[in-house]
Amino acid sequence: MMNKYVIGGNWKMNLGITQSISTAEEMIKKLKNVKNTEIFIAPSYTSLVDLGELFKGTNIHLAAQNMSEYDSGAYTGEVSAGMIKSTGSTYVIIGHSERRTLFGENNSVLSRKAHLAIEAGLKVIFCCGEVLPERETGKHFEVVRKQLSEGIFDFNAMATEDIVIAYEPVWAIGTGLTATPDQAQEMHSYIRSLIEKKYGKKVSDAMSILYGGSCKPSNAAEIFAKPDVDGGLIGGASLTVEDFCAIVDSV
Ligand code: PGA
């Protein structure tokens, strides 16, 4: 059974193999005594194998940032769920807003990915979140509801361990703007209510719902203190060992 509290670092397209290894080595040392929080790091594809070796036997899990919507075959440049699993990855991030907006991934593509990932034995970190005009016009709840219902609500049953949800308001990603703790709580509790309606209270109570978007040591504790916020998905601040460790410590 995994910890309900989860902190993940999404390194995006940063850090080559050498830097990934040295950053990971430092994190392993600094975080080795953390017991109450599930930690994962998502490096680029090219560092998965090396970090998979490094993280073996440690309390840090490996995650991929993306995966193919296809199983195998003639899909030049793609990486399948099974290949990711074979690197020692526990998790795969699906539906990050950068994948949705810059690479045109829609909810039906993301749903296919979620199914393939779980079939391959990976846990899915499923991202959702609205863009600024959607929040400004009061559509944010509806947008997130649609992303979840079209992305992960077509499973017959859901094992809580299979999915972690990351709410990442797109206007807060990499911008320095964060949702206020109350804005995060409001959306997280709404997300939990949707999960409960679809998969039942047992699943929704146990589900980890992470906040992401300009999380840093100075604001993490306040956001994580909210009852429906179960940790965070950290972009920029996860590239700095000190900042990432401070965020893990603020759970
Ligand atoms: P950020 O990114 O922490 O740099 O805002 C978060 C994310 O995109 O997961």
CSV table of N, CA and C in Angstrom, one decimal, residues 24-157:
chain,number,residue,atom,x,y,z
A,24,ALA,N,20.1,13.0,-8.9
A,24,ALA,CA,19.4,11.9,-8.3
A,24,ALA,C,20.2,11.4,-7.1
A,25,GLU,N,21.5,11.3,-7.3
A,25,GLU,CA,22.3,10.7,-6.2
A,25,GLU,C,22.2,11.6,-4.9
A,26,GLU,N,22.2,12.9,-5.1
A,26,GLU,CA,22.1,13.8,-4.0
A,26,GLU,C,20.7,13.7,-3.3
A,27,MET,N,19.7,13.6,-4.1
A,27,MET,CA,18.4,13.4,-3.6
A,27,MET,C,18.2,12.1,-2.8
A,28,ILE,N,18.8,11.1,-3.3
A,28,ILE,CA,18.8,9.8,-2.6
A,28,ILE,C,19.3,10.0,-1.2
A,29,LYS,N,20.5,10.6,-1.1
A,29,LYS,CA,21.2,10.8,0.2
A,29,LYS,C,20.3,11.7,1.1
A,30,LYS,N,19.8,12.8,0.6
A,30,LYS,CA,19.1,13.8,1.4
A,30,LYS,C,17.7,13.3,1.9
A,31,LEU,N,17.1,12.4,1.1
A,31,LEU,CA,15.7,12.0,1.3
A,31,LEU,C,15.6,10.6,1.9
A,32,LYS,N,16.7,10.0,2.2
A,32,LYS,CA,16.6,8.6,2.6
A,32,LYS,C,15.8,8.3,3.9
A,33,ASN,N,15.7,9.3,4.7
A,33,ASN,CA,14.9,9.0,5.9
A,33,ASN,C,13.5,9.3,5.9
A,34,VAL,N,13.0,9.8,4.7
A,34,VAL,CA,11.6,10.1,4.6
A,34,VAL,C,10.8,8.9,4.5
A,35,LYS,N,9.8,8.8,5.4
A,35,LYS,CA,9.0,7.5,5.4
A,35,LYS,C,7.5,7.8,5.1
A,36,ASN,N,7.0,9.0,5.4
A,36,ASN,CA,5.6,9.2,5.4
A,36,ASN,C,5.1,9.7,4.1
A,37,THR,N,6.0,9.8,3.1
A,37,THR,CA,5.6,10.4,1.8
A,37,THR,C,6.2,9.5,0.7
A,38,GLU,N,5.4,9.3,-0.3
A,38,GLU,CA,5.8,8.6,-1.5
A,38,GLU,C,6.5,9.7,-2.4
A,39,ILE,N,7.7,9.4,-2.8
A,39,ILE,CA,8.5,10.4,-3.6
A,39,ILE,C,8.7,9.8,-5.0
A,40,PHE,N,8.6,10.6,-6.0
A,40,PHE,CA,9.0,10.1,-7.4
A,40,PHE,C,9.7,11.2,-8.1
A,41,ILE,N,10.5,10.8,-9.1
A,41,ILE,CA,11.2,11.7,-10.0
A,41,ILE,C,10.9,11.3,-11.4
A,42,ALA,N,10.6,12.2,-12.2
A,42,ALA,CA,10.3,12.0,-13.6
A,42,ALA,C,11.4,12.7,-14.5
A,43,PRO,N,12.5,12.0,-14.8
A,43,PRO,CA,13.5,12.5,-15.7
A,43,PRO,C,13.1,12.4,-17.1
A,44,SER,N,13.9,12.8,-18.1
A,44,SER,CA,13.6,12.6,-19.5
A,44,SER,C,13.8,11.1,-19.8
A,45,TYR,N,13.2,10.6,-20.9
A,45,TYR,CA,13.3,9.2,-21.3
A,45,TYR,C,14.7,8.7,-21.2
A,46,THR,N,15.7,9.6,-21.7
A,46,THR,CA,17.0,9.1,-21.9
A,46,THR,C,17.7,8.8,-20.5
A,47,SER,N,17.2,9.3,-19.4
A,47,SER,CA,17.8,9.0,-18.1
A,47,SER,C,17.0,7.9,-17.3
A,48,LEU,N,16.0,7.4,-17.9
A,48,LEU,CA,15.2,6.4,-17.1
A,48,LEU,C,16.0,5.2,-16.7
A,49,VAL,N,16.7,4.7,-17.6
A,49,VAL,CA,17.4,3.4,-17.3
A,49,VAL,C,18.4,3.6,-16.2
A,50,ASP,N,19.2,4.7,-16.3
A,50,ASP,CA,20.2,4.9,-15.3
A,50,ASP,C,19.6,5.2,-13.9
A,51,LEU,N,18.5,6.1,-13.9
A,51,LEU,CA,17.9,6.4,-12.6
A,51,LEU,C,17.2,5.2,-12.1
A,52,GLY,N,16.7,4.3,-13.0
A,52,GLY,CA,16.0,3.1,-12.5
A,52,GLY,C,17.0,2.3,-11.7
A,53,GLU,N,18.2,2.2,-12.1
A,53,GLU,CA,19.3,1.5,-11.4
A,53,GLU,C,19.6,2.2,-10.1
A,54,LEU,N,19.7,3.5,-10.1
A,54,LEU,CA,20.1,4.2,-8.9
A,54,LEU,C,19.0,4.1,-7.8
A,55,PHE,N,17.8,4.2,-8.3
A,55,PHE,CA,16.7,4.2,-7.3
A,55,PHE,C,16.3,2.9,-6.7
A,56,LYS,N,16.9,1.8,-7.3
A,56,LYS,CA,16.6,0.5,-6.8
A,56,LYS,C,16.9,0.4,-5.3
A,57,GLY,N,16.0,-0.1,-4.5
A,57,GLY,CA,16.3,-0.3,-3.1
A,57,GLY,C,16.2,1.0,-2.3
A,58,THR,N,15.9,2.1,-2.9
A,58,THR,CA,15.7,3.4,-2.2
A,58,THR,C,14.2,3.7,-2.0
A,59,ASN,N,14.0,4.9,-1.4
A,59,ASN,CA,12.6,5.3,-1.2
A,59,ASN,C,12.1,6.2,-2.3
A,60,ILE,N,12.9,6.3,-3.4
A,60,ILE,CA,12.5,7.2,-4.5
A,60,ILE,C,12.0,6.4,-5.7
A,61,HIS,N,10.8,6.7,-6.1
A,61,HIS,CA,10.3,5.9,-7.3
A,61,HIS,C,10.6,6.7,-8.6
A,62,LEU,N,10.6,5.9,-9.6
A,62,LEU,CA,10.9,6.5,-11.0
A,62,LEU,C,9.6,6.7,-11.7
A,63,ALA,N,9.5,7.8,-12.5
A,63,ALA,CA,8.3,8.0,-13.3
A,63,ALA,C,8.8,8.5,-14.7
A,64,ALA,N,8.0,8.2,-15.7
A,64,ALA,CA,8.2,8.7,-17.0
A,64,ALA,C,7.2,9.9,-17.2
A,65,GLN,N,7.6,10.9,-18.0
A,65,GLN,CA,6.8,12.1,-18.2
A,65,GLN,C,5.7,11.9,-19.2
A,66,ASN,N,5.8,10.8,-20.0
A,66,ASN,CA,4.8,10.7,-21.1
A,66,ASN,C,5.0,9.2,-21.5
A,67,MET,N,4.1,8.8,-22.4
A,67,MET,CA,4.2,7.5,-23.0
A,67,MET,C,3.4,7.5,-24.3
A,68,SER,N,3.6,6.4,-25.1
A,68,SER,CA,2.9,6.3,-26.4
A,68,SER,C,1.4,5.9,-26.1
A,69,GLU,N,0.5,6.3,-27.1
A,69,GLU,CA,-0.8,5.9,-27.0
A,69,GLU,C,-1.0,4.5,-27.7
A,70,TYR,N,0.1,4.0,-28.2
A,70,TYR,CA,0.1,2.7,-28.9
A,70,TYR,C,0.9,1.7,-28.1
A,71,ASP,N,0.6,0.4,-28.4
A,71,ASP,CA,1.2,-0.7,-27.6
A,71,ASP,C,2.6,-1.0,-28.1
A,72,SER,N,2.8,-1.2,-29.4
A,72,SER,CA,4.1,-1.5,-30.0
A,72,SER,C,3.9,-1.4,-31.5
A,73,GLY,N,5.0,-1.4,-32.2
A,73,GLY,CA,5.0,-1.4,-33.7
A,73,GLY,C,5.6,-0.2,-34.4
A,74,ALA,N,5.1,0.1,-35.6
A,74,ALA,CA,5.8,1.1,-36.4
A,74,ALA,C,5.3,2.5,-36.0
A,75,TYR,N,5.9,3.0,-34.9
A,75,TYR,CA,5.5,4.3,-34.4
A,75,TYR,C,6.8,5.1,-34.1
A,76,THR,N,7.5,5.5,-35.1
A,76,THR,CA,8.9,6.0,-34.9
A,76,THR,C,8.9,7.1,-33.9
A,77,GLY,N,9.8,7.0,-33.0
A,77,GLY,CA,10.0,8.0,-31.9
A,77,GLY,C,9.2,7.8,-30.7
A,78,GLU,N,8.3,6.8,-30.7
A,78,GLU,CA,7.5,6.6,-29.5
A,78,GLU,C,8.1,5.7,-28.5
A,79,VAL,N,7.6,5.7,-27.3
A,79,VAL,CA,8.1,4.9,-26.2
A,79,VAL,C,6.9,4.3,-25.6
A,80,SER,N,6.8,2.9,-25.5
A,80,SER,CA,5.6,2.3,-25.0
A,80,SER,C,5.6,2.1,-23.5
A,81,ALA,N,4.4,1.9,-23.0
A,81,ALA,CA,4.2,1.7,-21.5
A,81,ALA,C,5.1,0.5,-21.1
A,82,GLY,N,5.1,-0.6,-21.8
A,82,GLY,CA,5.9,-1.7,-21.5
A,82,GLY,C,7.4,-1.4,-21.4
A,83,MET,N,7.9,-0.6,-22.3
A,83,MET,CA,9.3,-0.2,-22.3
A,83,MET,C,9.6,0.7,-21.1
A,84,ILE,N,8.6,1.5,-20.7
A,84,ILE,CA,8.8,2.4,-19.5
A,84,ILE,C,8.9,1.5,-18.3
A,85,LYS,N,7.9,0.5,-18.2
A,85,LYS,CA,7.9,-0.4,-17.1
A,85,LYS,C,9.2,-1.1,-16.9
A,86,SER,N,9.8,-1.5,-18.1
A,86,SER,CA,11.1,-2.3,-18.0
A,86,SER,C,12.3,-1.5,-17.5
A,87,THR,N,12.1,-0.1,-17.4
A,87,THR,CA,13.2,0.7,-16.9
A,87,THR,C,13.2,0.7,-15.4
A,88,GLY,N,12.2,0.1,-14.8
A,88,GLY,CA,12.0,0.1,-13.3
A,88,GLY,C,11.1,1.3,-12.9
A,89,SER,N,10.4,1.9,-13.8
A,89,SER,CA,9.5,3.0,-13.5
A,89,SER,C,8.2,2.4,-12.8
A,90,THR,N,7.8,3.2,-11.8
A,90,THR,CA,6.6,2.8,-11.1
A,90,THR,C,5.4,3.6,-11.7
A,91,TYR,N,5.7,4.9,-12.1
A,91,TYR,CA,4.7,5.8,-12.5
A,91,TYR,C,4.9,6.3,-13.9
A,92,VAL,N,3.8,6.8,-14.5
A,92,VAL,CA,3.9,7.6,-15.7
A,92,VAL,C,3.0,8.8,-15.6
A,93,ILE,N,3.4,10.0,-16.0
A,93,ILE,CA,2.6,11.1,-16.0
A,93,ILE,C,1.8,11.2,-17.3
A,94,ILE,N,0.5,11.3,-17.2
A,94,ILE,CA,-0.3,11.4,-18.4
A,94,ILE,C,-1.2,12.6,-18.4
A,95,GLY,N,-1.2,13.3,-19.5
A,95,GLY,CA,-2.1,14.5,-19.6
A,95,GLY,C,-1.6,15.7,-19.0
A,96,HIS,N,-0.3,15.9,-18.9
A,96,HIS,CA,0.3,17.1,-18.4
A,96,HIS,C,-0.2,18.2,-19.4
A,97,SER,N,-0.4,19.4,-18.9
A,97,SER,CA,-1.0,20.5,-19.7
A,97,SER,C,-0.1,20.8,-20.9
A,98,GLU,N,1.3,20.6,-20.7
A,98,GLU,CA,2.1,20.8,-21.9
A,98,GLU,C,1.9,19.8,-23.0
A,99,ARG,N,1.6,18.6,-22.6
A,99,ARG,CA,1.2,17.6,-23.6
A,99,ARG,C,-0.1,18.0,-24.3
A,100,ARG,N,-1.0,18.4,-23.4
A,100,ARG,CA,-2.4,18.8,-24.0
A,100,ARG,C,-2.3,20.0,-24.9
A,101,THR,N,-1.6,21.0,-24.5
A,101,THR,CA,-1.6,22.3,-25.3
A,101,THR,C,-0.6,22.3,-26.4
A,102,LEU,N,0.7,21.9,-26.1
A,102,LEU,CA,1.7,22.0,-27.1
A,102,LEU,C,1.7,20.8,-28.1
A,103,PHE,N,1.2,19.7,-27.6
A,103,PHE,CA,1.3,18.5,-28.5
A,103,PHE,C,-0.1,17.9,-28.9
A,104,GLY,N,-1.1,18.7,-28.6
A,104,GLY,CA,-2.4,18.4,-29.1
A,104,GLY,C,-3.0,17.1,-28.5
A,105,GLU,N,-2.7,16.7,-27.3
A,105,GLU,CA,-3.2,15.4,-26.8
A,105,GLU,C,-4.6,15.7,-26.2
A,106,ASN,N,-5.6,15.0,-26.8
A,106,ASN,CA,-7.0,15.2,-26.3
A,106,ASN,C,-7.4,14.1,-25.3
A,107,ASN,N,-8.6,14.3,-24.7
A,107,ASN,CA,-9.0,13.4,-23.7
A,107,ASN,C,-9.1,11.9,-24.2
A,108,SER,N,-9.4,11.7,-25.4
A,108,SER,CA,-9.5,10.3,-25.9
A,108,SER,C,-8.1,9.7,-26.0
A,109,VAL,N,-7.1,10.4,-26.5
A,109,VAL,CA,-5.8,9.9,-26.5
A,109,VAL,C,-5.3,9.6,-25.1
A,110,LEU,N,-5.6,10.5,-24.2
A,110,LEU,CA,-5.2,10.3,-22.8
A,110,LEU,C,-5.8,9.1,-22.1
A,111,SER,N,-7.1,8.9,-22.5
A,111,SER,CA,-7.8,7.7,-21.9
A,111,SER,C,-7.1,6.5,-22.4
A,112,ARG,N,-6.8,6.4,-23.7
A,112,ARG,CA,-6.1,5.2,-24.3
A,112,ARG,C,-4.7,5.0,-23.5
A,113,LYS,N,-4.0,6.1,-23.3
A,113,LYS,CA,-2.7,6.0,-22.6
A,113,LYS,C,-2.9,5.4,-21.2
A,114,ALA,N,-4.0,5.9,-20.5
A,114,ALA,CA,-4.2,5.5,-19.1
A,114,ALA,C,-4.5,4.0,-19.1
A,115,HIS,N,-5.3,3.5,-20.0
A,115,HIS,CA,-5.6,2.1,-20.0
A,115,HIS,C,-4.3,1.3,-20.3
A,116,LEU,N,-3.5,1.7,-21.3
A,116,LEU,CA,-2.3,1.0,-21.6
A,116,LEU,C,-1.3,1.0,-20.5
A,117,ALA,N,-1.2,2.1,-19.8
A,117,ALA,CA,-0.3,2.2,-18.7
A,117,ALA,C,-0.7,1.2,-17.6
A,118,ILE,N,-1.9,1.2,-17.2
A,118,ILE,CA,-2.4,0.3,-16.1
A,118,ILE,C,-2.2,-1.1,-16.5
A,119,GLU,N,-2.6,-1.4,-17.8
A,119,GLU,CA,-2.4,-2.8,-18.3
A,119,GLU,C,-0.9,-3.2,-18.2
A,120,ALA,N,0.0,-2.3,-18.3
A,120,ALA,CA,1.4,-2.6,-18.3
A,120,ALA,C,2.0,-2.6,-16.9
A,121,GLY,N,1.1,-2.3,-15.9
A,121,GLY,CA,1.5,-2.4,-14.5
A,121,GLY,C,2.1,-1.1,-14.0
A,122,LEU,N,1.9,0.0,-14.7
A,122,LEU,CA,2.3,1.3,-14.2
A,122,LEU,C,1.2,2.0,-13.5
A,123,LYS,N,1.6,2.9,-12.6
A,123,LYS,CA,0.6,3.8,-11.9
A,123,LYS,C,0.5,5.1,-12.7
A,124,VAL,N,-0.7,5.6,-12.9
A,124,VAL,CA,-0.9,6.8,-13.7
A,124,VAL,C,-1.0,8.0,-12.8
A,125,ILE,N,-0.2,9.0,-13.2
A,125,ILE,CA,-0.4,10.4,-12.5
A,125,ILE,C,-1.2,11.2,-13.6
A,126,PHE,N,-2.4,11.3,-13.4
A,126,PHE,CA,-3.3,11.9,-14.4
A,126,PHE,C,-3.5,13.4,-14.1
A,127,CYS,N,-3.0,14.2,-15.0
A,127,CYS,CA,-3.1,15.7,-14.8
A,127,CYS,C,-4.4,16.3,-15.3
A,128,CYS,N,-4.9,17.3,-14.6
A,128,CYS,CA,-6.0,18.0,-15.1
A,128,CYS,C,-5.8,19.5,-14.7
A,129,GLY,N,-6.6,20.4,-15.3
A,129,GLY,CA,-6.5,21.8,-14.8
A,129,GLY,C,-6.9,22.7,-15.9
A,130,GLU,N,-7.4,23.9,-15.5
A,130,GLU,CA,-8.0,24.8,-16.5
A,130,GLU,C,-7.0,25.9,-16.9
A,131,VAL,N,-7.2,26.5,-18.0
A,131,VAL,CA,-6.4,27.7,-18.4
A,131,VAL,C,-7.1,29.0,-17.8
A,132,LEU,N,-6.3,30.1,-17.8
A,132,LEU,CA,-6.8,31.3,-17.2
A,132,LEU,C,-8.2,31.8,-17.6
A,133,PRO,N,-8.4,31.9,-18.9
A,133,PRO,CA,-9.7,32.4,-19.4
A,133,PRO,C,-10.9,31.5,-18.9
A,134,GLU,N,-10.6,30.2,-18.7
A,134,GLU,CA,-11.6,29.3,-18.2
A,134,GLU,C,-11.9,29.6,-16.8
A,135,ARG,N,-10.9,29.9,-16.0
A,135,ARG,CA,-11.1,30.2,-14.6
A,135,ARG,C,-11.8,31.6,-14.5
A,136,GLU,N,-11.4,32.5,-15.3
A,136,GLU,CA,-12.0,33.9,-15.2
A,136,GLU,C,-13.4,33.9,-15.6
A,137,THR,N,-13.8,32.9,-16.4
A,137,THR,CA,-15.2,32.9,-16.8
A,137,THR,C,-16.0,31.8,-16.0
A,138,GLY,N,-15.4,31.3,-15.0
A,138,GLY,CA,-16.1,30.4,-14.1
A,138,GLY,C,-16.3,29.0,-14.6
A,139,LYS,N,-15.5,28.7,-15.7
A,139,LYS,CA,-15.7,27.3,-16.3
A,139,LYS,C,-14.8,26.3,-15.7
A,140,HIS,N,-14.0,26.6,-14.7
A,140,HIS,CA,-12.9,25.7,-14.3
A,140,HIS,C,-13.4,24.4,-13.8
A,141,PHE,N,-14.5,24.4,-13.1
A,141,PHE,CA,-15.0,23.1,-12.5
A,141,PHE,C,-15.5,22.2,-13.7
A,142,GLU,N,-16.2,22.8,-14.6
A,142,GLU,CA,-16.7,22.0,-15.8
A,142,GLU,C,-15.5,21.5,-16.6
A,143,VAL,N,-14.5,22.3,-16.8
A,143,VAL,CA,-13.3,21.8,-17.6
A,143,VAL,C,-12.7,20.6,-16.9
A,144,VAL,N,-12.4,20.7,-15.6
A,144,VAL,CA,-11.8,19.6,-14.9
A,144,VAL,C,-12.7,18.4,-14.9
A,145,ARG,N,-14.0,18.6,-14.7
A,145,ARG,CA,-14.9,17.4,-14.7
A,145,ARG,C,-14.8,16.7,-16.1
A,146,LYS,N,-14.8,17.5,-17.2
A,146,LYS,CA,-14.7,16.8,-18.5
A,146,LYS,C,-13.4,16.1,-18.7
A,147,GLN,N,-12.3,16.7,-18.2
A,147,GLN,CA,-11.0,16.1,-18.4
A,147,GLN,C,-11.0,14.7,-17.7
A,148,LEU,N,-11.5,14.7,-16.5
A,148,LEU,CA,-11.5,13.5,-15.7
A,148,LEU,C,-12.5,12.5,-16.3
A,149,SER,N,-13.7,12.9,-16.6
A,149,SER,CA,-14.7,11.9,-17.0
A,149,SER,C,-14.3,11.3,-18.4
A,150,GLU,N,-13.7,12.1,-19.3
A,150,GLU,CA,-13.3,11.6,-20.6
A,150,GLU,C,-12.0,10.8,-20.5
A,151,GLY,N,-11.2,11.2,-19.5
A,151,GLY,CA,-9.8,10.6,-19.4
A,151,GLY,C,-9.8,9.3,-18.6
A,152,ILE,N,-10.4,9.3,-17.4
A,152,ILE,CA,-10.2,8.2,-16.5
A,152,ILE,C,-11.5,7.6,-15.9
A,153,PHE,N,-12.7,8.0,-16.5
A,153,PHE,CA,-13.9,7.5,-15.9
A,153,PHE,C,-14.5,6.4,-16.7
A,154,ASP,N,-13.7,5.8,-17.6
A,154,ASP,CA,-14.3,4.6,-18.3
A,154,ASP,C,-13.8,3.3,-17.9
A,155,PHE,N,-13.1,3.3,-16.7
A,155,PHE,CA,-12.7,2.0,-16.2
A,155,PHE,C,-13.9,1.3,-15.5
A,156,ASN,N,-14.0,0.0,-15.5
A,156,ASN,CA,-15.1,-0.7,-14.9
A,156,ASN,C,-15.0,-0.5,-13.4
A,157,ALA,N,-13.8,-0.6,-12.9
A,157,ALA,CA,-13.6,-0.3,-11.5
A,157,ALA,C,-12.2,0.3,-11.4
